[in-house]
Amino acid sequence: QKEVEQNSGPLSVPEGAIASLNCTYSDRVSQSFFWYRQYSGKSPELIMSIYSNGDKEDGRFTAQLNKASQYVSLLIRDSQPSDSATYLCAVRNSGTYKYIFGTGTRLKVLA
Amino acid sequence: DAGVIQSPRHEVTEMGQEVTLRCKPISGHDYLFWYRQTMMRGLELLIYFNNNVPIDDSGMPEDRFSAKMPNASFSTLKIQPSEPRDSAVYFCASSLWTGMNIQYFGAGTRLSVL
């Protein structure tokens, strides 16, 4: 079992819809969780971080964390074609400073 | 701040040659990470440093790979000798250990070994 798992996609949603991206992780001591967006040919850029159970909202983005079920999700409201990218989930476990990345979910927002 | 700066942006070399990738972290950051990204394996951590000291190099694929951080503002990743399977995008990232320890990535170096 991979430490951080994501569906590779592509996930296609129409413009204006809500895109829901999911990530599961295997280590129960995982402490911090991150969502990075990566456009084709570019470097990953941080869009959300979360470390407490529940929801965290930032503009059109909402991160949801459920430590009991070991999953973290990202909701993108009012999806735009410019949101089309690969979204990487990353997890940092307690006692270490390194991230474990999932392989990413490719999102396509159709105009 | 200019962000994490990597050079070169693209490197094309022949099998057997030595390759050196360079990274300048964000000023004041005390952690530096080297990653490799491929379609098949995604983003893999190779090594990371704290205050210029290597902390975890368990991701370095083999002895052909080495990394140094001689000072707080410069790090290198060297591959000698290079092989076609080393072709990938290599990213450097830096972070500051406060709160969430967020990593900021450089633009990457696209390496092609022929």
XYZ file of C-alpha atoms in Angstrom, chain B residues 3 5 18 41-42 51 65 87-88 92:
10
model
C 12.103 32.437 -4.296
C 16.421 29.530 -7.679
C 28.822 14.194 -14.870
C 6.981 7.550 -9.938
C 5.687 11.030 -9.285
C 21.150 23.971 8.628
C 24.049 10.510 -6.754
C 16.168 11.652 -17.061
C 13.585 13.516 -15.006
C 14.749 21.906 -5.079
